[in-house]
């Protein structure tokens, strides 16, 4: 049995620009039960805020749960990236 030793690698974390982020909101107004109305998912916060304003105007509901999602990519430091790309040498 071999034991693998993982050394600390100082990855940087970047937003994946090739994948669109997602914005959405859900109405959580209401005393006993939440209203639960949903904005739907959008690529930008603008349409979600507009939906909130419209919903608030129609219902006087003032409290919302907002979700934001995006994708992240781990980037190794330059010297390790060279090793991982297999440009000669063993790790
Ligand atoms: Zn509502």
CSV table of N, CA, C and O and ligand atoms in Angstrom, one decimal:
chain,number,residue,atom,x,y,z
A,1,UNK,N,0.9,-1.2,0.0
A,1,UNK,CA,0.0,0.0,0.0
A,1,UNK,C,0.9,1.3,0.0
A,1,UNK,O,1.8,1.4,0.8
A,2,UNK,N,0.6,2.1,-0.9
A,2,UNK,CA,1.3,3.4,-0.9
A,2,UNK,C,0.4,4.5,-0.4
A,2,UNK,O,-0.8,4.4,-0.6
A,3,UNK,N,1.0,5.4,0.3
A,3,UNK,CA,0.2,6.5,0.9
A,3,UNK,C,0.5,7.7,0.1
A,3,UNK,O,1.7,8.1,-0.1
A,4,UNK,N,-0.5,8.4,-0.4
A,4,UNK,CA,-0.4,9.5,-1.2
A,4,UNK,C,-0.3,10.8,-0.4
A,4,UNK,O,-1.1,10.9,0.5
A,5,UNK,N,0.7,11.6,-0.6
A,5,UNK,CA,0.8,12.8,0.2
A,5,UNK,C,0.4,14.0,-0.7
A,5,UNK,O,0.9,14.2,-1.8
A,6,UNK,N,-0.6,14.7,-0.2
A,6,UNK,CA,-1.0,15.9,-0.9
A,6,UNK,C,-0.4,17.1,-0.3
A,6,UNK,O,-0.5,17.5,0.9
A,7,UNK,N,0.4,17.8,-1.1
A,7,UNK,CA,1.0,19.0,-0.7
A,7,UNK,C,0.0,20.2,-0.9
A,7,UNK,O,-0.8,20.1,-1.8
A,8,UNK,N,0.2,21.2,-0.1
A,8,UNK,CA,-0.7,22.4,-0.3
A,8,UNK,C,-0.4,23.1,-1.6
A,8,UNK,O,0.8,23.4,-1.9
A,9,UNK,N,-1.4,23.3,-2.4
A,9,UNK,CA,-1.2,24.0,-3.7
A,9,UNK,C,-2.0,25.3,-3.6
A,9,UNK,O,-3.2,25.3,-3.4
A,10,UNK,N,-1.3,26.4,-3.8
A,10,UNK,CA,-2.0,27.7,-3.7
A,10,UNK,C,-2.8,28.1,-4.9
A,10,UNK,O,-2.4,29.0,-5.7
A,11,UNK,N,-3.9,27.3,-5.2
A,11,UNK,CA,-4.8,27.6,-6.3
A,11,UNK,C,-5.3,29.0,-6.1
A,11,UNK,O,-5.6,29.5,-5.0
A,12,UNK,N,-5.6,29.7,-7.2
A,12,UNK,CA,-6.4,30.9,-7.2
A,12,UNK,C,-7.8,30.4,-7.7
A,12,UNK,O,-7.9,29.5,-8.5
A,13,UNK,N,-8.8,31.1,-7.3
A,13,UNK,CA,-10.2,30.8,-7.7
A,13,UNK,C,-10.8,31.9,-8.5
A,13,UNK,O,-10.8,33.1,-8.0
A,14,UNK,N,-11.2,31.6,-9.7
A,14,UNK,CA,-11.7,32.6,-10.6
A,14,UNK,C,-13.1,32.2,-11.1
A,14,UNK,O,-13.4,31.1,-11.2
A,15,UNK,N,-13.9,33.3,-11.3
A,15,UNK,CA,-15.2,33.0,-11.9
A,15,UNK,C,-15.0,32.5,-13.4
A,15,UNK,O,-14.2,33.0,-14.1
A,16,UNK,N,-15.8,31.5,-13.7
A,16,UNK,CA,-15.7,30.9,-15.0
A,16,UNK,C,-16.5,31.8,-16.0
A,16,UNK,O,-17.7,31.9,-15.9
A,17,UNK,N,-15.8,32.5,-16.8
A,17,UNK,CA,-16.4,33.5,-17.7
A,17,UNK,C,-17.2,32.8,-18.9
A,17,UNK,O,-17.9,33.5,-19.6
A,18,UNK,N,-17.0,31.5,-19.1
A,18,UNK,CA,-17.7,30.9,-20.2
A,18,UNK,C,-19.1,30.4,-19.7
A,18,UNK,O,-19.8,30.0,-20.6
A,19,UNK,N,-19.3,30.4,-18.4
A,19,UNK,CA,-20.7,30.0,-17.9
A,19,UNK,C,-21.4,31.3,-17.4
A,19,UNK,O,-20.8,32.0,-16.6
A,20,UNK,N,-22.6,31.4,-17.8
A,20,UNK,CA,-23.4,32.6,-17.3
A,20,UNK,C,-23.8,32.4,-15.8
A,20,UNK,O,-24.2,31.4,-15.4
A,21,UNK,N,-23.6,33.5,-15.0
A,21,UNK,CA,-24.1,33.4,-13.7
A,21,UNK,C,-25.7,33.5,-13.7
A,21,UNK,O,-26.3,33.8,-14.7
A,22,UNK,N,-26.3,33.1,-12.5
A,22,UNK,CA,-27.7,33.0,-12.5
A,22,UNK,C,-28.3,33.8,-11.3
A,22,UNK,O,-27.8,33.7,-10.2
A,23,UNK,N,-29.3,34.6,-11.5
A,23,UNK,CA,-29.9,35.4,-10.5
A,23,UNK,C,-31.4,35.0,-10.4
A,23,UNK,O,-32.1,34.8,-11.4
A,24,UNK,N,-31.9,34.9,-9.2
A,24,UNK,CA,-33.4,34.6,-9.0
A,24,UNK,C,-33.8,35.1,-7.6
A,24,UNK,O,-33.0,35.2,-6.7
A,25,UNK,N,-35.1,35.2,-7.5
A,25,UNK,CA,-35.6,35.6,-6.2
A,25,UNK,C,-37.0,34.9,-5.9
A,25,UNK,O,-37.7,34.5,-6.9
A,26,UNK,N,-37.3,34.7,-4.6
A,26,UNK,CA,-38.5,34.1,-4.3
A,26,UNK,C,-39.2,35.0,-3.2
A,26,UNK,O,-38.4,35.4,-2.2
A,27,UNK,N,-40.4,35.2,-3.3
A,27,UNK,CA,-41.1,36.0,-2.2
A,27,UNK,C,-41.3,35.1,-1.0
A,27,UNK,O,-41.9,34.1,-1.0
A,28,UNK,N,-40.8,35.6,0.1
A,28,UNK,CA,-40.9,34.9,1.4
A,28,UNK,C,-41.8,35.7,2.4
A,28,UNK,O,-41.7,35.5,3.6
A,29,UNK,N,-42.6,36.6,1.9
A,29,UNK,CA,-43.5,37.4,2.7
A,29,UNK,C,-44.7,36.5,3.2
A,29,UNK,O,-45.0,35.5,2.5
A,30,UNK,N,-45.3,36.9,4.2
A,30,UNK,CA,-46.4,36.1,4.8
A,30,UNK,C,-46.2,35.7,6.2
A,30,UNK,O,-45.0,35.4,6.6
A,31,UNK,N,-47.2,35.7,7.0
A,31,UNK,CA,-47.1,35.4,8.4
A,31,UNK,C,-46.9,33.9,8.7
A,31,UNK,O,-45.9,33.4,9.2
A,32,UNK,N,-48.0,33.1,8.3
A,32,UNK,CA,-47.9,31.6,8.6
A,32,UNK,C,-47.2,30.9,7.5
A,32,UNK,O,-46.3,30.1,7.8
A,33,UNK,N,-47.6,31.1,6.3
A,33,UNK,CA,-46.9,30.5,5.1
A,33,UNK,C,-46.4,31.5,4.2
A,33,UNK,O,-46.9,32.6,4.0
A,34,UNK,N,-45.3,31.2,3.6
A,34,UNK,CA,-44.6,32.0,2.6
A,34,UNK,C,-45.5,32.2,1.3
A,34,UNK,O,-46.2,31.2,0.9
A,35,UNK,N,-45.4,33.3,0.7
A,35,UNK,CA,-46.1,33.5,-0.6
A,35,UNK,C,-45.5,32.5,-1.6
A,35,UNK,O,-46.3,31.8,-2.3
A,36,UNK,N,-44.2,32.5,-1.7
A,36,UNK,CA,-43.5,31.5,-2.6
A,36,UNK,C,-43.5,31.9,-4.1
A,36,UNK,O,-43.0,31.1,-4.9
A,37,UNK,N,-44.0,33.0,-4.4
A,37,UNK,CA,-43.9,33.4,-5.9
A,37,UNK,C,-42.4,33.5,-6.3
A,37,UNK,O,-41.6,34.0,-5.5
A,38,UNK,N,-42.1,33.1,-7.5
A,38,UNK,CA,-40.7,33.1,-8.0
A,38,UNK,C,-40.5,33.9,-9.2
A,38,UNK,O,-41.4,34.0,-10.1
A,39,UNK,N,-39.4,34.6,-9.3
A,39,UNK,CA,-39.0,35.5,-10.4
A,39,UNK,C,-38.7,34.7,-11.6
A,39,UNK,O,-38.8,35.2,-12.7
A,40,UNK,N,-38.2,33.5,-11.5
A,40,UNK,CA,-37.6,32.8,-12.6
A,40,UNK,C,-36.1,33.1,-12.6
A,40,UNK,O,-35.6,34.0,-11.8
A,41,UNK,N,-35.3,32.4,-13.4
A,41,UNK,CA,-33.9,32.6,-13.4
A,41,UNK,C,-33.4,33.5,-14.6
A,41,UNK,O,-33.9,33.3,-15.7
A,42,UNK,N,-32.5,34.5,-14.3
A,42,UNK,CA,-32.0,35.4,-15.3
A,42,UNK,C,-30.5,35.5,-15.2
A,42,UNK,O,-29.9,35.1,-14.2
A,43,UNK,N,-30.0,36.0,-16.3
A,43,UNK,CA,-28.5,36.1,-16.4
A,43,UNK,C,-28.0,37.4,-15.8
A,43,UNK,O,-26.8,37.6,-15.6
A,44,UNK,N,-28.9,38.3,-15.5
A,44,UNK,CA,-28.6,39.6,-14.9
A,44,UNK,C,-29.5,39.9,-13.7
A,44,UNK,O,-30.7,39.4,-13.7
A,45,UNK,N,-29.1,40.7,-12.8
A,45,UNK,CA,-30.0,41.0,-11.6
A,45,UNK,C,-31.1,42.0,-12.0
A,45,UNK,O,-32.1,42.0,-11.3
A,46,UNK,N,-31.0,42.7,-13.1
A,46,UNK,CA,-32.0,43.7,-13.4
A,46,UNK,C,-33.5,43.1,-13.5
A,46,UNK,O,-34.4,43.7,-12.9
A,47,UNK,N,-33.7,42.1,-14.3
A,47,UNK,CA,-35.0,41.6,-14.5
A,47,UNK,C,-35.6,41.0,-13.2
A,47,UNK,O,-36.8,41.1,-12.9
A,48,UNK,N,-34.7,40.5,-12.3
A,48,UNK,CA,-35.2,40.0,-11.0
A,48,UNK,C,-35.7,41.1,-10.1
A,48,UNK,O,-36.7,41.0,-9.5
A,49,UNK,N,-34.9,42.2,-10.1
A,49,UNK,CA,-35.3,43.4,-9.3
A,49,UNK,C,-36.6,44.0,-9.9
A,49,UNK,O,-37.5,44.4,-9.1
A,50,UNK,N,-36.8,44.0,-11.2
A,50,UNK,CA,-38.0,44.5,-11.8
A,50,UNK,C,-39.2,43.6,-11.4
A,50,UNK,O,-40.3,44.1,-11.0
A,51,UNK,N,-39.0,42.3,-11.4
A,51,UNK,CA,-40.1,41.4,-10.9
A,51,UNK,C,-40.4,41.7,-9.5
A,51,UNK,O,-41.6,41.7,-9.1
A,52,UNK,N,-39.4,41.9,-8.6
A,52,UNK,CA,-39.7,42.2,-7.2
A,52,UNK,C,-40.5,43.5,-7.1
A,52,UNK,O,-41.5,43.5,-6.3
A,53,UNK,N,-40.2,44.5,-7.8
A,53,UNK,CA,-40.9,45.8,-7.8
A,53,UNK,C,-42.4,45.6,-8.2
A,53,UNK,O,-43.3,46.1,-7.5
A,54,UNK,N,-42.5,44.8,-9.3
A,54,UNK,CA,-43.9,44.6,-9.8
A,54,UNK,C,-44.7,43.8,-8.7
A,54,UNK,O,-45.8,44.1,-8.4
A,55,UNK,N,-44.1,42.7,-8.2
A,55,UNK,CA,-44.8,41.8,-7.3
A,55,UNK,C,-45.1,42.6,-6.0
A,55,UNK,O,-46.2,42.5,-5.4
A,56,UNK,N,-44.2,43.5,-5.5
A,56,UNK,CA,-44.4,44.3,-4.3
A,56,UNK,C,-45.6,45.2,-4.6
A,56,UNK,O,-46.4,45.5,-3.7
A,57,UNK,N,-45.6,45.8,-5.8
A,57,UNK,CA,-46.7,46.8,-6.1
A,57,UNK,C,-48.1,46.1,-6.1
A,57,UNK,O,-49.0,46.6,-5.6
A,58,UNK,N,-48.1,44.9,-6.6
A,58,UNK,CA,-49.4,44.1,-6.7
A,58,UNK,C,-49.8,43.6,-5.4
A,58,UNK,O,-51.0,43.4,-5.2
A,59,UNK,N,-48.9,43.2,-4.6
A,59,UNK,CA,-49.2,42.4,-3.4
A,59,UNK,C,-48.8,43.0,-2.1
A,59,UNK,O,-49.2,42.6,-1.0
A,60,UNK,N,-48.0,44.1,-2.1
A,60,UNK,CA,-47.5,44.7,-0.9
A,60,UNK,C,-46.5,43.7,-0.2
A,60,UNK,O,-46.3,43.9,1.0
A,61,UNK,N,-46.0,42.7,-0.8
A,61,UNK,CA,-45.1,41.8,-0.2
A,61,UNK,C,-43.7,42.4,-0.3
A,61,UNK,O,-43.3,42.9,-1.4
A,62,UNK,N,-43.0,42.5,0.8
A,62,UNK,CA,-41.7,43.3,0.9
A,62,UNK,C,-40.5,42.4,1.2
A,62,UNK,O,-39.4,43.0,1.3
A,63,UNK,N,-40.6,41.1,1.4
A,63,UNK,CA,-39.5,40.4,1.8
A,63,UNK,C,-39.2,39.2,0.8
A,63,UNK,O,-40.1,38.5,0.4
A,64,UNK,N,-37.9,39.1,0.3
A,64,UNK,CA,-37.6,38.2,-0.7
A,64,UNK,C,-36.3,37.5,-0.4
A,64,UNK,O,-35.4,38.0,0.3
A,65,UNK,N,-36.2,36.2,-0.8
A,65,UNK,CA,-35.0,35.5,-0.7
A,65,UNK,C,-34.4,35.5,-2.1
A,65,UNK,O,-35.0,35.1,-3.1
A,66,UNK,N,-33.1,36.0,-2.1
A,66,UNK,CA,-32.4,36.0,-3.4
A,66,UNK,C,-31.3,35.0,-3.5
A,66,UNK,O,-30.6,34.7,-2.6
A,67,UNK,N,-31.2,34.4,-4.7
A,67,UNK,CA,-30.2,33.4,-5.0
A,67,UNK,C,-29.3,33.9,-6.1
A,67,UNK,O,-29.8,34.3,-7.1
A,68,UNK,N,-28.0,33.7,-5.9
A,68,UNK,CA,-27.1,34.0,-7.0
A,68,UNK,C,-26.2,32.7,-7.1
A,68,UNK,O,-25.7,32.2,-6.2
A,69,UNK,N,-26.0,32.3,-8.4
A,69,UNK,CA,-25.1,31.2,-8.6
A,69,UNK,C,-24.2,31.4,-9.7
A,69,UNK,O,-24.5,32.1,-10.7
A,70,UNK,N,-22.9,31.0,-9.6
A,70,UNK,CA,-22.0,31.1,-10.7
A,70,UNK,C,-21.0,29.9,-10.6
A,70,UNK,O,-21.1,29.0,-9.7
A,71,UNK,N,-20.1,29.8,-11.6
A,71,UNK,CA,-19.2,28.7,-11.7
A,71,UNK,C,-17.8,29.2,-11.4
A,71,UNK,O,-17.4,30.3,-11.8
A,72,UNK,N,-17.0,28.4,-10.7
A,72,UNK,CA,-15.7,28.8,-10.3
A,72,UNK,C,-14.7,27.8,-10.9
A,72,UNK,O,-14.9,26.6,-11.0
A,73,UNK,N,-13.5,28.3,-11.3
A,73,UNK,CA,-12.4,27.5,-11.8
A,73,UNK,C,-11.2,27.7,-10.9
A,73,UNK,O,-10.9,28.8,-10.6
A,74,UNK,N,-10.6,26.5,-10.5
A,74,UNK,CA,-9.4,26.6,-9.8
A,74,UNK,C,-8.2,26.7,-10.7
A,74,UNK,O,-8.1,25.9,-11.6
A,75,UNK,N,-7.4,27.7,-10.5
A,75,UNK,CA,-6.2,27.8,-11.3
A,75,UNK,C,-4.9,27.6,-10.5
A,75,UNK,O,-4.7,28.3,-9.5
A,76,UNK,N,-4.1,26.6,-10.9
A,76,UNK,CA,-2.9,26.3,-10.2
A,76,UNK,C,-1.8,27.4,-10.5
A,76,UNK,O,-2.0,28.1,-11.5
A,77,UNK,N,-0.8,27.6,-9.7
A,77,UNK,CA,0.2,28.5,-9.9
A,77,UNK,C,1.0,28.2,-11.2
A,77,UNK,O,1.0,27.0,-11.6
A,78,UNK,N,1.6,29.1,-11.8
A,78,UNK,CA,2.3,29.0,-13.1
A,78,UNK,C,3.2,27.8,-13.2
A,78,UNK,O,3.1,27.0,-14.2
A,79,UNK,N,4.1,27.6,-12.2
A,79,UNK,CA,5.1,26.5,-12.3
A,79,UNK,C,4.4,25.1,-12.3
A,79,UNK,O,4.8,24.2,-13.0
A,80,UNK,N,3.3,25.0,-11.5
A,80,UNK,CA,2.6,23.8,-11.5
A,80,UNK,C,1.7,23.5,-12.8
A,80,UNK,O,1.6,22.4,-13.3
A,81,UNK,N,1.2,24.6,-13.3
A,81,UNK,CA,0.4,24.5,-14.5
A,81,UNK,C,1.3,23.9,-15.7
A,81,UNK,O,0.9,23.1,-16.5
A,82,UNK,N,2.6,24.3,-15.7
A,82,UNK,CA,3.5,23.8,-16.7
A,82,UNK,C,3.7,22.3,-16.5
A,82,UNK,O,3.7,21.6,-17.5
A,83,UNK,N,3.8,21.9,-15.3
A,83,UNK,CA,3.9,20.4,-15.0
A,83,UNK,C,2.7,19.7,-15.4
A,83,UNK,O,2.7,18.6,-16.0
A,84,UNK,N,1.5,20.2,-15.1
A,84,UNK,CA,0.3,19.6,-15.3
A,84,UNK,C,0.0,19.5,-16.8
A,84,UNK,O,-0.7,18.5,-17.3
A,85,UNK,N,0.5,20.4,-17.6
A,85,UNK,CA,0.2,20.4,-19.0
A,85,UNK,C,1.1,19.4,-19.7
A,85,UNK,O,1.0,19.2,-20.9
A,86,UNK,N,2.0,18.8,-18.9
A,86,UNK,CA,2.8,17.7,-19.5
A,86,UNK,C,3.9,18.1,-20.4
A,86,UNK,O,4.3,17.3,-21.3
A,87,UNK,N,4.4,19.3,-20.2
A,87,UNK,CA,5.5,19.7,-21.1
A,87,UNK,C,6.8,19.2,-20.5
A,87,UNK,O,7.7,20.0,-20.1
A,88,UNK,N,7.0,17.9,-20.5
A,88,UNK,CA,8.2,17.3,-20.0
A,88,UNK,C,8.3,17.1,-18.5
A,88,UNK,O,7.7,17.9,-17.8
A,89,UNK,N,9.0,16.1,-18.1
A,89,UNK,CA,9.2,15.9,-16.7
A,89,UNK,C,8.1,15.2,-16.0
A,89,UNK,O,7.0,15.2,-16.4
A,90,UNK,N,8.4,14.5,-14.9
A,90,UNK,CA,7.4,13.8,-14.1
A,90,UNK,C,7.2,14.6,-12.8
A,90,UNK,O,8.1,15.2,-12.3
A,91,UNK,N,6.0,14.5,-12.3
A,91,UNK,CA,5.7,15.3,-11.1
A,91,UNK,C,6.2,14.5,-9.9
A,91,UNK,O,6.0,13.3,-9.7
B,1,LIG,ZN1,-45.5,37.4,-2.6
